[in-house]
Short mmCIF file of C-alpha atoms and ligand atoms in Angstrom, two decimals:
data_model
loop_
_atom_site.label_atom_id
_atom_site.label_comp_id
_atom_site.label_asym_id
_atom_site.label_seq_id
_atom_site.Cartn_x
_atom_site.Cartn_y
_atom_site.Cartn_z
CA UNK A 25 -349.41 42.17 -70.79
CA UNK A 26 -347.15 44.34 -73.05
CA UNK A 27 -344.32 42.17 -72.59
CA UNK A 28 -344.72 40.26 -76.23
CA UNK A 29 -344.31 36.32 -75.71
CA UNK A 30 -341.72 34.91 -78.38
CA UNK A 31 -342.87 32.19 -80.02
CA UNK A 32 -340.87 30.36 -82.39
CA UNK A 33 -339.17 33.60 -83.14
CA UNK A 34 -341.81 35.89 -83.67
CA UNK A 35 -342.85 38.17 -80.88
CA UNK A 36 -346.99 37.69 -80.43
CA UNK A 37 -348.54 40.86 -78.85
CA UNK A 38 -351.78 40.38 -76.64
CA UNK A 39 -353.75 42.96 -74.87
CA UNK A 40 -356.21 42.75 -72.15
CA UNK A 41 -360.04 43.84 -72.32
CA UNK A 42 -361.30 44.27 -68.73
CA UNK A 43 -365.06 44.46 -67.75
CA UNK A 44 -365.45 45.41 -64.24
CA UNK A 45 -368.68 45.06 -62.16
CA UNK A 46 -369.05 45.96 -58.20
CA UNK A 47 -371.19 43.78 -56.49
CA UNK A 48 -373.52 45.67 -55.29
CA UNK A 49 -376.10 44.14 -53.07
CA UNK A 50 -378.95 43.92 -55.75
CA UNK A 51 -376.35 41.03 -56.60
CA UNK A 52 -377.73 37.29 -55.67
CA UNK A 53 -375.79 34.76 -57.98
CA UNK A 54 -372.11 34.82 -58.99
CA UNK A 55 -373.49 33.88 -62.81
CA UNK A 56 -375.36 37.59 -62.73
CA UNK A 57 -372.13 39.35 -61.90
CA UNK A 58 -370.15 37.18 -64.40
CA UNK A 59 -373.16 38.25 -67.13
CA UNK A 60 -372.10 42.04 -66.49
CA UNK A 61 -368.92 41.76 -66.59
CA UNK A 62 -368.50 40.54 -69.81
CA UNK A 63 -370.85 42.91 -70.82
CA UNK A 64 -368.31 46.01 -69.86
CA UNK A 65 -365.64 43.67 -71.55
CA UNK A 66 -367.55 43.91 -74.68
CA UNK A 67 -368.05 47.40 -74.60
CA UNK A 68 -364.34 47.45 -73.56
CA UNK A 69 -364.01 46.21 -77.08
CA UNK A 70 -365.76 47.88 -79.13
CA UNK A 71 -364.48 51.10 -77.51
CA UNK A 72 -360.66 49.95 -78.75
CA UNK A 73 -359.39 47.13 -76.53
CA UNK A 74 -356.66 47.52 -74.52
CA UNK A 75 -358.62 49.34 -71.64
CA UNK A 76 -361.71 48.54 -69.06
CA UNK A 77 -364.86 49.47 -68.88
CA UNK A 78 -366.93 49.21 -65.87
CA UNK A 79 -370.50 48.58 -65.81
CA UNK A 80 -373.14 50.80 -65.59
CA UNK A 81 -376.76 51.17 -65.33
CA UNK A 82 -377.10 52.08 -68.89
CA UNK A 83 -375.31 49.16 -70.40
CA UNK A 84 -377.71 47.26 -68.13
CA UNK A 85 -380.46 49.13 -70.15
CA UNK A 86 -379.12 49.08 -73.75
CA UNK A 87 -378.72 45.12 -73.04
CA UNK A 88 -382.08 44.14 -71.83
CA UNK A 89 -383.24 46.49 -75.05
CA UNK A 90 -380.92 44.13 -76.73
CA UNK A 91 -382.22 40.88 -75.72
CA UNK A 92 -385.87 42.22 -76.19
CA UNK A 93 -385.61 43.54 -79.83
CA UNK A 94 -383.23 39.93 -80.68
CA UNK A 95 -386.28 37.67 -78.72
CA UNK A 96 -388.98 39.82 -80.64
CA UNK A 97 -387.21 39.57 -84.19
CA UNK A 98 -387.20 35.96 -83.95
CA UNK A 99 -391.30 36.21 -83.02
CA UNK A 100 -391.66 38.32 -85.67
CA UNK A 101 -390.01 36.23 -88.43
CA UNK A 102 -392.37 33.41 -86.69
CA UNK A 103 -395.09 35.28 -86.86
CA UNK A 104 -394.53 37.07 -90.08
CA UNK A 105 -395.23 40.61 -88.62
CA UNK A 106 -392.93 42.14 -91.51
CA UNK A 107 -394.44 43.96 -94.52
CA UNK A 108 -393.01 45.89 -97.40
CA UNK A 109 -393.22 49.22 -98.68
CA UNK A 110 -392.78 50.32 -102.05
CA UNK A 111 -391.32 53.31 -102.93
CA UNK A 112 -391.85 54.32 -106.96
CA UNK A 113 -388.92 54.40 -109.09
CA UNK A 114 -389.19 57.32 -112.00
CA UNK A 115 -387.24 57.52 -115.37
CA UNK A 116 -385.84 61.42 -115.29
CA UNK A 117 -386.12 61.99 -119.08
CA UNK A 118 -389.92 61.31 -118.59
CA UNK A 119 -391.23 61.57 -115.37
CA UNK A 120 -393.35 58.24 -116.00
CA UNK A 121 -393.44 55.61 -113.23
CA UNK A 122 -390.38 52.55 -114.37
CA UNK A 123 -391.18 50.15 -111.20
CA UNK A 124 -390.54 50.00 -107.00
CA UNK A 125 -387.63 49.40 -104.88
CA UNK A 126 -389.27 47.13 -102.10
CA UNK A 127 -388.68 48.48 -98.23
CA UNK A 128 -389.20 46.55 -95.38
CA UNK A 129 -390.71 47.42 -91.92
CA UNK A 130 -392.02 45.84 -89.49
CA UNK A 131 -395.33 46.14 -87.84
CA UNK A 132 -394.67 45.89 -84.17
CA UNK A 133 -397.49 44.49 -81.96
CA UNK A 134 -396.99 47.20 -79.37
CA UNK A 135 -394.54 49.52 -80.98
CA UNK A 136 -396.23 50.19 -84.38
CA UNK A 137 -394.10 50.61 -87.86
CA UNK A 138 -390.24 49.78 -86.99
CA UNK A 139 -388.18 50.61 -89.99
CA UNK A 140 -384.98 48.57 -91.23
CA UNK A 141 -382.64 51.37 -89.43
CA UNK A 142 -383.94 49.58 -86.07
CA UNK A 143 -383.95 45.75 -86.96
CA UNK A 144 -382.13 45.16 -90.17
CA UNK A 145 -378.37 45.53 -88.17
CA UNK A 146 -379.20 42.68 -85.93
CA UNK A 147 -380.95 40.67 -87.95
CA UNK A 148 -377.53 40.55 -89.53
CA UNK A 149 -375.59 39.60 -86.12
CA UNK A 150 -377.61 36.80 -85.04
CA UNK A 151 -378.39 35.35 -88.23
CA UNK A 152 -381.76 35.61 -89.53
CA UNK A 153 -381.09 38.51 -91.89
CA UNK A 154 -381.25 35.04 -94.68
CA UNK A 155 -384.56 34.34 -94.09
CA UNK A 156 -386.18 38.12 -94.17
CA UNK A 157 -384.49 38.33 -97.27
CA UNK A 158 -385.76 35.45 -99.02
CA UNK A 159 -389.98 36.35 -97.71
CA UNK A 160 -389.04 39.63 -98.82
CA UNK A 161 -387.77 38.54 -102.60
CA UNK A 162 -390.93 36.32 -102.68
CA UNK A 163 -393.74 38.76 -101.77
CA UNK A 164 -391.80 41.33 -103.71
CA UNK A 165 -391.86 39.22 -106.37
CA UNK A 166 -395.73 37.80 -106.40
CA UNK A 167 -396.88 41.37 -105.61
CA UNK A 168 -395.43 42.50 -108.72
CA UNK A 169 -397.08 39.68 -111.13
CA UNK A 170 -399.87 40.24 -109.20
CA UNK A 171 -400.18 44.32 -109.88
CA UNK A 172 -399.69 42.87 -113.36
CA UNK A 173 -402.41 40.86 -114.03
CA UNK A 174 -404.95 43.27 -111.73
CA UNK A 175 -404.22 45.97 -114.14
CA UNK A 176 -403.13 44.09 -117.53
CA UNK A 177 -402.70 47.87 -119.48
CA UNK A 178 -399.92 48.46 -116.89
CA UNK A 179 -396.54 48.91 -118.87
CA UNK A 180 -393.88 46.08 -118.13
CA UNK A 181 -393.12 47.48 -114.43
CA UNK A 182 -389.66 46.32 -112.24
CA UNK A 183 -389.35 45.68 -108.79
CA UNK A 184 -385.91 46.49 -106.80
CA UNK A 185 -384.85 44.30 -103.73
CA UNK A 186 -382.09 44.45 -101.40
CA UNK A 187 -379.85 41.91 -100.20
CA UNK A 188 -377.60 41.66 -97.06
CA UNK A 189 -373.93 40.68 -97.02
CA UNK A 190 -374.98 37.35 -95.64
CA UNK A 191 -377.48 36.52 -98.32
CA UNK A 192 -374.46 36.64 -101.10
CA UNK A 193 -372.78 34.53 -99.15
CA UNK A 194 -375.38 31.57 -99.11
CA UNK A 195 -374.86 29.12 -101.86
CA UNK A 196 -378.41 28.50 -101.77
CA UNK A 197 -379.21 31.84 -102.69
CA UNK A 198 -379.31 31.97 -106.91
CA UNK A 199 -381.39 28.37 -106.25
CA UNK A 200 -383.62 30.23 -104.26
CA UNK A 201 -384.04 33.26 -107.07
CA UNK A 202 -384.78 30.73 -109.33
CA UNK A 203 -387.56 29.08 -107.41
CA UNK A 204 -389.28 32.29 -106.63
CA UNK A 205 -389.08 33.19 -109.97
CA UNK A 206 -390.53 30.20 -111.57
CA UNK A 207 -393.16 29.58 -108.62
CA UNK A 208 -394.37 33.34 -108.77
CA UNK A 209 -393.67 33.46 -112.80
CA UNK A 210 -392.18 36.65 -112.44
CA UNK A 211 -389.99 37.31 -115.62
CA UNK A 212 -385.90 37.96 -114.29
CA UNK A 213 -385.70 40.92 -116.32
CA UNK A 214 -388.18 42.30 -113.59
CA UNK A 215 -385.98 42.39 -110.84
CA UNK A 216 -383.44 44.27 -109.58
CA UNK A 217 -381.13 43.09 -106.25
CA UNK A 218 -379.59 45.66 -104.86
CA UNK A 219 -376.49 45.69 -103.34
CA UNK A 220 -374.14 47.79 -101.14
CA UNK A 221 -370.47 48.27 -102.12
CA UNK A 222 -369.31 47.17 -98.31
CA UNK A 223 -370.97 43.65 -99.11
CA UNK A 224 -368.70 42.84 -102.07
CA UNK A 225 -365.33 43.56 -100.13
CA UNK A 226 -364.95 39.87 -98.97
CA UNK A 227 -364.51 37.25 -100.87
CA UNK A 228 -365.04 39.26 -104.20
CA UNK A 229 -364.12 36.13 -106.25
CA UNK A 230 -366.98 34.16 -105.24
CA UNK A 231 -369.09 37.21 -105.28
CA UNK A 232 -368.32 37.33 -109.13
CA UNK A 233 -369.01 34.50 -110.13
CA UNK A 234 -373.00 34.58 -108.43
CA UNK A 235 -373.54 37.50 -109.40
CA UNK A 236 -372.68 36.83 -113.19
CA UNK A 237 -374.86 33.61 -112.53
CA UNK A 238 -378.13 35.97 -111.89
CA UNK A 239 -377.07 38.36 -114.14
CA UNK A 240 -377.29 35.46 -116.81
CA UNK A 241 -380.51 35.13 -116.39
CA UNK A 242 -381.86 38.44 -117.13
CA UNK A 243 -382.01 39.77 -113.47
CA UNK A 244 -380.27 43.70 -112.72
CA UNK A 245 -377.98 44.33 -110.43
CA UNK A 246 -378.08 48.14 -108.84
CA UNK A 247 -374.83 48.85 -106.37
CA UNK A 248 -376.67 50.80 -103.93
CA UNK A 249 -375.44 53.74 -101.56
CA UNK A 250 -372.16 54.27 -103.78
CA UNK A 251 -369.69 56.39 -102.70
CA UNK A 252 -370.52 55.70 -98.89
CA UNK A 253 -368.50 52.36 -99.33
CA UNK A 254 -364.90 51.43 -100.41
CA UNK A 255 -365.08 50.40 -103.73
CA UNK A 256 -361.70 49.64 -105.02
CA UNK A 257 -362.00 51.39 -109.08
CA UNK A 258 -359.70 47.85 -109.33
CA UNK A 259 -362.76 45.36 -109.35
CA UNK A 260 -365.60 47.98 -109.76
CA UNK A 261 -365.47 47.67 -113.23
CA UNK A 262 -364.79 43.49 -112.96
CA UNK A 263 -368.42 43.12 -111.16
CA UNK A 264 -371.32 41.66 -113.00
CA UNK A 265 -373.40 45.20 -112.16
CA UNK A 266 -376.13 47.47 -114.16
CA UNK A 267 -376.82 50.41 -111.89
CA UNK A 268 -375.20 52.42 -109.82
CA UNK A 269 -377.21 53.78 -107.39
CA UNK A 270 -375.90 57.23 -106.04
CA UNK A 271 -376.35 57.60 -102.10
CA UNK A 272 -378.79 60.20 -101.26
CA UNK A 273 -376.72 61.69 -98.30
CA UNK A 274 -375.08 63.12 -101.75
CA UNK A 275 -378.04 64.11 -103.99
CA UNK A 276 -379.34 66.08 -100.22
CA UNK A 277 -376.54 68.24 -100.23
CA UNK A 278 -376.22 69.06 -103.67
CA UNK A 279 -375.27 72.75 -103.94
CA UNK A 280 -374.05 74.09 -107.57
CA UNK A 281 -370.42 74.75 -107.01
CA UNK A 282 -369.97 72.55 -104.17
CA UNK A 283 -368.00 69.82 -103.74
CA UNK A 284 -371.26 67.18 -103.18
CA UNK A 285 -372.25 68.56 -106.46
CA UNK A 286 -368.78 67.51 -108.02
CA UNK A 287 -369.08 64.06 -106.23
CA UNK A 288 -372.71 63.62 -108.15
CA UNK A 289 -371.08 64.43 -110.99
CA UNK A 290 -368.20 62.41 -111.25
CA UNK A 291 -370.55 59.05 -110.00
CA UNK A 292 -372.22 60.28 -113.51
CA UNK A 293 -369.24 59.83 -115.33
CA UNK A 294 -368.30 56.91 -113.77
CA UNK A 295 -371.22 55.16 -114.17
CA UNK A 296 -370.91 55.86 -118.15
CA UNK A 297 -367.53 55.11 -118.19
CA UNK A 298 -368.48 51.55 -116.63
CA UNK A 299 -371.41 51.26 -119.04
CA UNK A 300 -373.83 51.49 -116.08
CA UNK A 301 -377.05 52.96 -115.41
CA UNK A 302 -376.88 55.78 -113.05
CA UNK A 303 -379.94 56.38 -110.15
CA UNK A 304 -380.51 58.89 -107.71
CA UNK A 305 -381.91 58.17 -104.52
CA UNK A 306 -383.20 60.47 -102.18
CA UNK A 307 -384.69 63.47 -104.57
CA UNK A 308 -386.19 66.03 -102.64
CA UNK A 309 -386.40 69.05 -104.41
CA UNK A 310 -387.13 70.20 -108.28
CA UNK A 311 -383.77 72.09 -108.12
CA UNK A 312 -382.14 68.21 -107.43
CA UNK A 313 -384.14 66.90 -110.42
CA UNK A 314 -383.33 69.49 -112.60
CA UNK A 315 -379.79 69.22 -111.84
CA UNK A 316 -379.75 65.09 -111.63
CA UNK A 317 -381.22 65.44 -115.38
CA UNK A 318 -378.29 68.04 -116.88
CA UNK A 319 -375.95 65.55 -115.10
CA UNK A 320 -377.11 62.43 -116.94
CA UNK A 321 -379.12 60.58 -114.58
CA UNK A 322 -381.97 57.85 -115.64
CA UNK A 323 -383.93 56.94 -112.86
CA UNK A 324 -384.99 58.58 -109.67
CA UNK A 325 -386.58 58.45 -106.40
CA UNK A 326 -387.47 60.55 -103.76
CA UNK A 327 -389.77 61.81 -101.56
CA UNK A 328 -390.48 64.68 -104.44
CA UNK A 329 -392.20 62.11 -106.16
CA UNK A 330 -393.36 59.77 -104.03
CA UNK A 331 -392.74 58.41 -100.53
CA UNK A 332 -392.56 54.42 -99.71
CA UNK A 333 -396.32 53.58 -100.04
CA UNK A 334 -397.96 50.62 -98.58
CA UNK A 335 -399.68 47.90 -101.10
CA UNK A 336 -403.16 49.73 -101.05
CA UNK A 337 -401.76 53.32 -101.55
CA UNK A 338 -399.76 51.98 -104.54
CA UNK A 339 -402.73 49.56 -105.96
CA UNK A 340 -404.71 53.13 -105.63
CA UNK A 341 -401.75 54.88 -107.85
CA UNK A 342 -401.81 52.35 -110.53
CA UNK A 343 -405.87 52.26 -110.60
CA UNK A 344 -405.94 56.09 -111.82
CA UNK A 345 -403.53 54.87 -114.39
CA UNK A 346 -401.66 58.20 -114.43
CA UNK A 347 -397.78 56.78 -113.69
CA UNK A 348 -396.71 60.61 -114.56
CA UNK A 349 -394.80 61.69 -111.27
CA UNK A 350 -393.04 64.68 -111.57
CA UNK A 351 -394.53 67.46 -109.36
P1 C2E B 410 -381.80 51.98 -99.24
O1 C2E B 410 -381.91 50.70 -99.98
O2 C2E B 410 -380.73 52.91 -99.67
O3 C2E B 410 -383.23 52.64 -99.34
C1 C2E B 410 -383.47 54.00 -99.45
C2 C2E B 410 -383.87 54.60 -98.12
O4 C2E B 410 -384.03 55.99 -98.31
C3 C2E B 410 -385.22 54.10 -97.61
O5 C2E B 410 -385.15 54.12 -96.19
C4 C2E B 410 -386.17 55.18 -98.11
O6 C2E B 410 -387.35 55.26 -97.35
C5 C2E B 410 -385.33 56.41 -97.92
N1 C2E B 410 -385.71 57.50 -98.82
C6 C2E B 410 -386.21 57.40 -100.06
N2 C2E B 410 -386.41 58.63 -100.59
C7 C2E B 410 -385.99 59.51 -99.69
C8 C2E B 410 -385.94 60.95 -99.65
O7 C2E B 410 -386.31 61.66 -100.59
N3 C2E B 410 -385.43 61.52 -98.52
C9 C2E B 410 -385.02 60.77 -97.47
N4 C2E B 410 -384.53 61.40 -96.40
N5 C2E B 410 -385.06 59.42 -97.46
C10 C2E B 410 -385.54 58.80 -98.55
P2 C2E B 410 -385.67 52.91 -95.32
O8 C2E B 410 -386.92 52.35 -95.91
O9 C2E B 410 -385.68 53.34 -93.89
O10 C2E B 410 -384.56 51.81 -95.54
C11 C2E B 410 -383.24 52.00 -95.06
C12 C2E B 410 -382.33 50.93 -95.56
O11 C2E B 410 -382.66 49.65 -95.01
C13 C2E B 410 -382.37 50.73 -97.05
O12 C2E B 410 -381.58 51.71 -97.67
C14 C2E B 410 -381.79 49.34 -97.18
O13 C2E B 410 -380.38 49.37 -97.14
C15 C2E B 410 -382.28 48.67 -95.92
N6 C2E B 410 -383.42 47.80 -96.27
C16 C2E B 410 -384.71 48.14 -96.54
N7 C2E B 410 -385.46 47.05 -96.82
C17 C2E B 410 -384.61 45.99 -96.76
C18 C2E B 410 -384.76 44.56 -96.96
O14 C2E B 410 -385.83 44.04 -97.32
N8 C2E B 410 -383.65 43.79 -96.78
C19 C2E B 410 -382.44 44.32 -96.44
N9 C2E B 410 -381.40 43.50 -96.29
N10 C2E B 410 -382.26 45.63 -96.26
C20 C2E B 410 -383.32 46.46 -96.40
MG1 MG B 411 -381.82 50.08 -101.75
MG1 MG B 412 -379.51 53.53 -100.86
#
């Protein structure tokens, strides 16, 4: 196979990916043995090509727990078992309460609260990631006018939602926006998408030119997890954005002096030097906050304000009417 086969002049490499089963007498039909087989060819794959892989009891394992979590997402999105959290956002010059960003998770019939970590990944692979985006933009959406008109004294509050790669790429997508918006009369200047930097490597030309279509309208865009991705500093400042939302694997290691500390910093800058709003995610501890604040930051989140809460714990928040979250 390392022989290279000329063709037309150029040489055209190939390289084998083996999977290798033993039949072993547990074995009745030559389709079973074919299954694992290309099951240790995959994970021949993924572990670099080029090589084999031969199949074991715990591939056997990690692919039934495959095909059960891929059969029970599609029940789920059937049976609507999904619900979302919301997790307050806070404006850092004043501690008051500015809106939610929306998590999902899933309430498992037998395993209890799944959270995106689990599901969201291969909702992506086999193609329904579309469609628990779009019931998560809706009830996002109506839960928001609805807070609103329970408790009309409520200053103008935003909602944050995120998007998958695959969602940006359906050209149904800014139709959709715009139905949910006019069906659940949720003004655009109320939401946020939120999207991560890996999304917007493909196709970035087509990616401008929707996300300047939403942006049109009045609706934010937040880049979320920066400086986990690759953005290239080339188109950064090209895309149609608002925030930039700082990962929180950063804002958890802050130490003074250290070089996560510098990194927080210099997403600061940048974000001013784009014109952009800059968040921090994942705020644990005052000594964060008070550093996030000297560094220029606007909004915040965190567990050292407020975990995601479910609809009733946050309908119980905005009934005491005190939105003041610092600790
Ligand atoms: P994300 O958008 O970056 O959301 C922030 C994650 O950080 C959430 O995890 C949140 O619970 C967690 N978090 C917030 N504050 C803290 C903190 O102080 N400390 C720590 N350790 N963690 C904190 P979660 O809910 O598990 O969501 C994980 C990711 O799943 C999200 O990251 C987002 O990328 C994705 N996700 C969530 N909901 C949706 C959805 O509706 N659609 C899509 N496509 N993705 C979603
Ligand atoms: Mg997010
Ligand atoms: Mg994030």
């Amino acid at each position: 196979m390392e022989i290279p086969i000329t063709i037309e002049e150029r040489d055209v490499y190939t390289t084998a990916s083996i999977g290798v089963v033993f039949a072993a007498k547990d074995y009745s039909t030559a389709s079973d043995l074919l299954r694992d087989a290309d099951i240790a060819m995959y994970r021949a794959k993924t572990n670099g090509k080029a090589r084999y892989e031969i199949f074991d009891g715990e591939m056997h394992r990690q692919a039934l727990k495959r095909m059960h979590l891929e059969n029970d997402l599609r029940r789920a999105i059937d049976c609507q078992e999904f619900v979302l959290h919301y997790q307050p956002i806070v404006a850092l010059d004043t501690g008051y309460l500015v809106g939610f960003e929306a998590l999902i998770r899933w309430q498992h019939p037998s395993y209890g609260l799944r959270y995106p970590g689990d599901f969201i990944a291969v909702a992506e692979e086999i193609g329904v990631i579309t469609s628990i985006s779009y019931w998560a933009l809706r009830t996002a959406c109506q839960q928001l006018v609805t807070w609103q008109t329970t408790f009309p004294d409520l200053p103008a509050l935003k909602v944050s939602v995120n998007l998958s790669s695959q969602d940006l790429r359906r050209c149904d997508l800014v139709e959709e926006i715009d139905r949910i918006l006019a069906q659940t009369r949720l003004p655009a200047t109320c939401l946020t998408l939120e999207i991560t930097e890996s999304m917007l490597i493909d196709d970035i030309e087509s990616t401008i030119v929707m996300l300047t279509q939403l942006k049109e309208k009045g609706i934010q865009i937040s880049i979320d997890d920066f400086g986990t991705g690759y953005s290239s500093l080339n188109y950064l400042h090209r895309l149609p954005m608002n925030n930039l939302k700082v990962d929180r694997s950063f804002v958890n290691q802050m130490q003074e002096g250290k070089k996560n500390h510098r990194i927080v910093e210099t997403i600061a800058t940048l974000s001013h030097q784009l014109e952009l709003v800059s968040i921090a995610e994942g705020i644990e501890t005052s000594q964060q906050l008070e550093w996030l604040q000297q560094l220029g930051y606007k909004f915040g989140q965190g567990y050292l304000f407020s975990k995601p809460l479910s609809q009733d714990v946050v309908e119980e928040l905005l009934e005491t009417t005190n939105l003041y979250l610092f600790p």
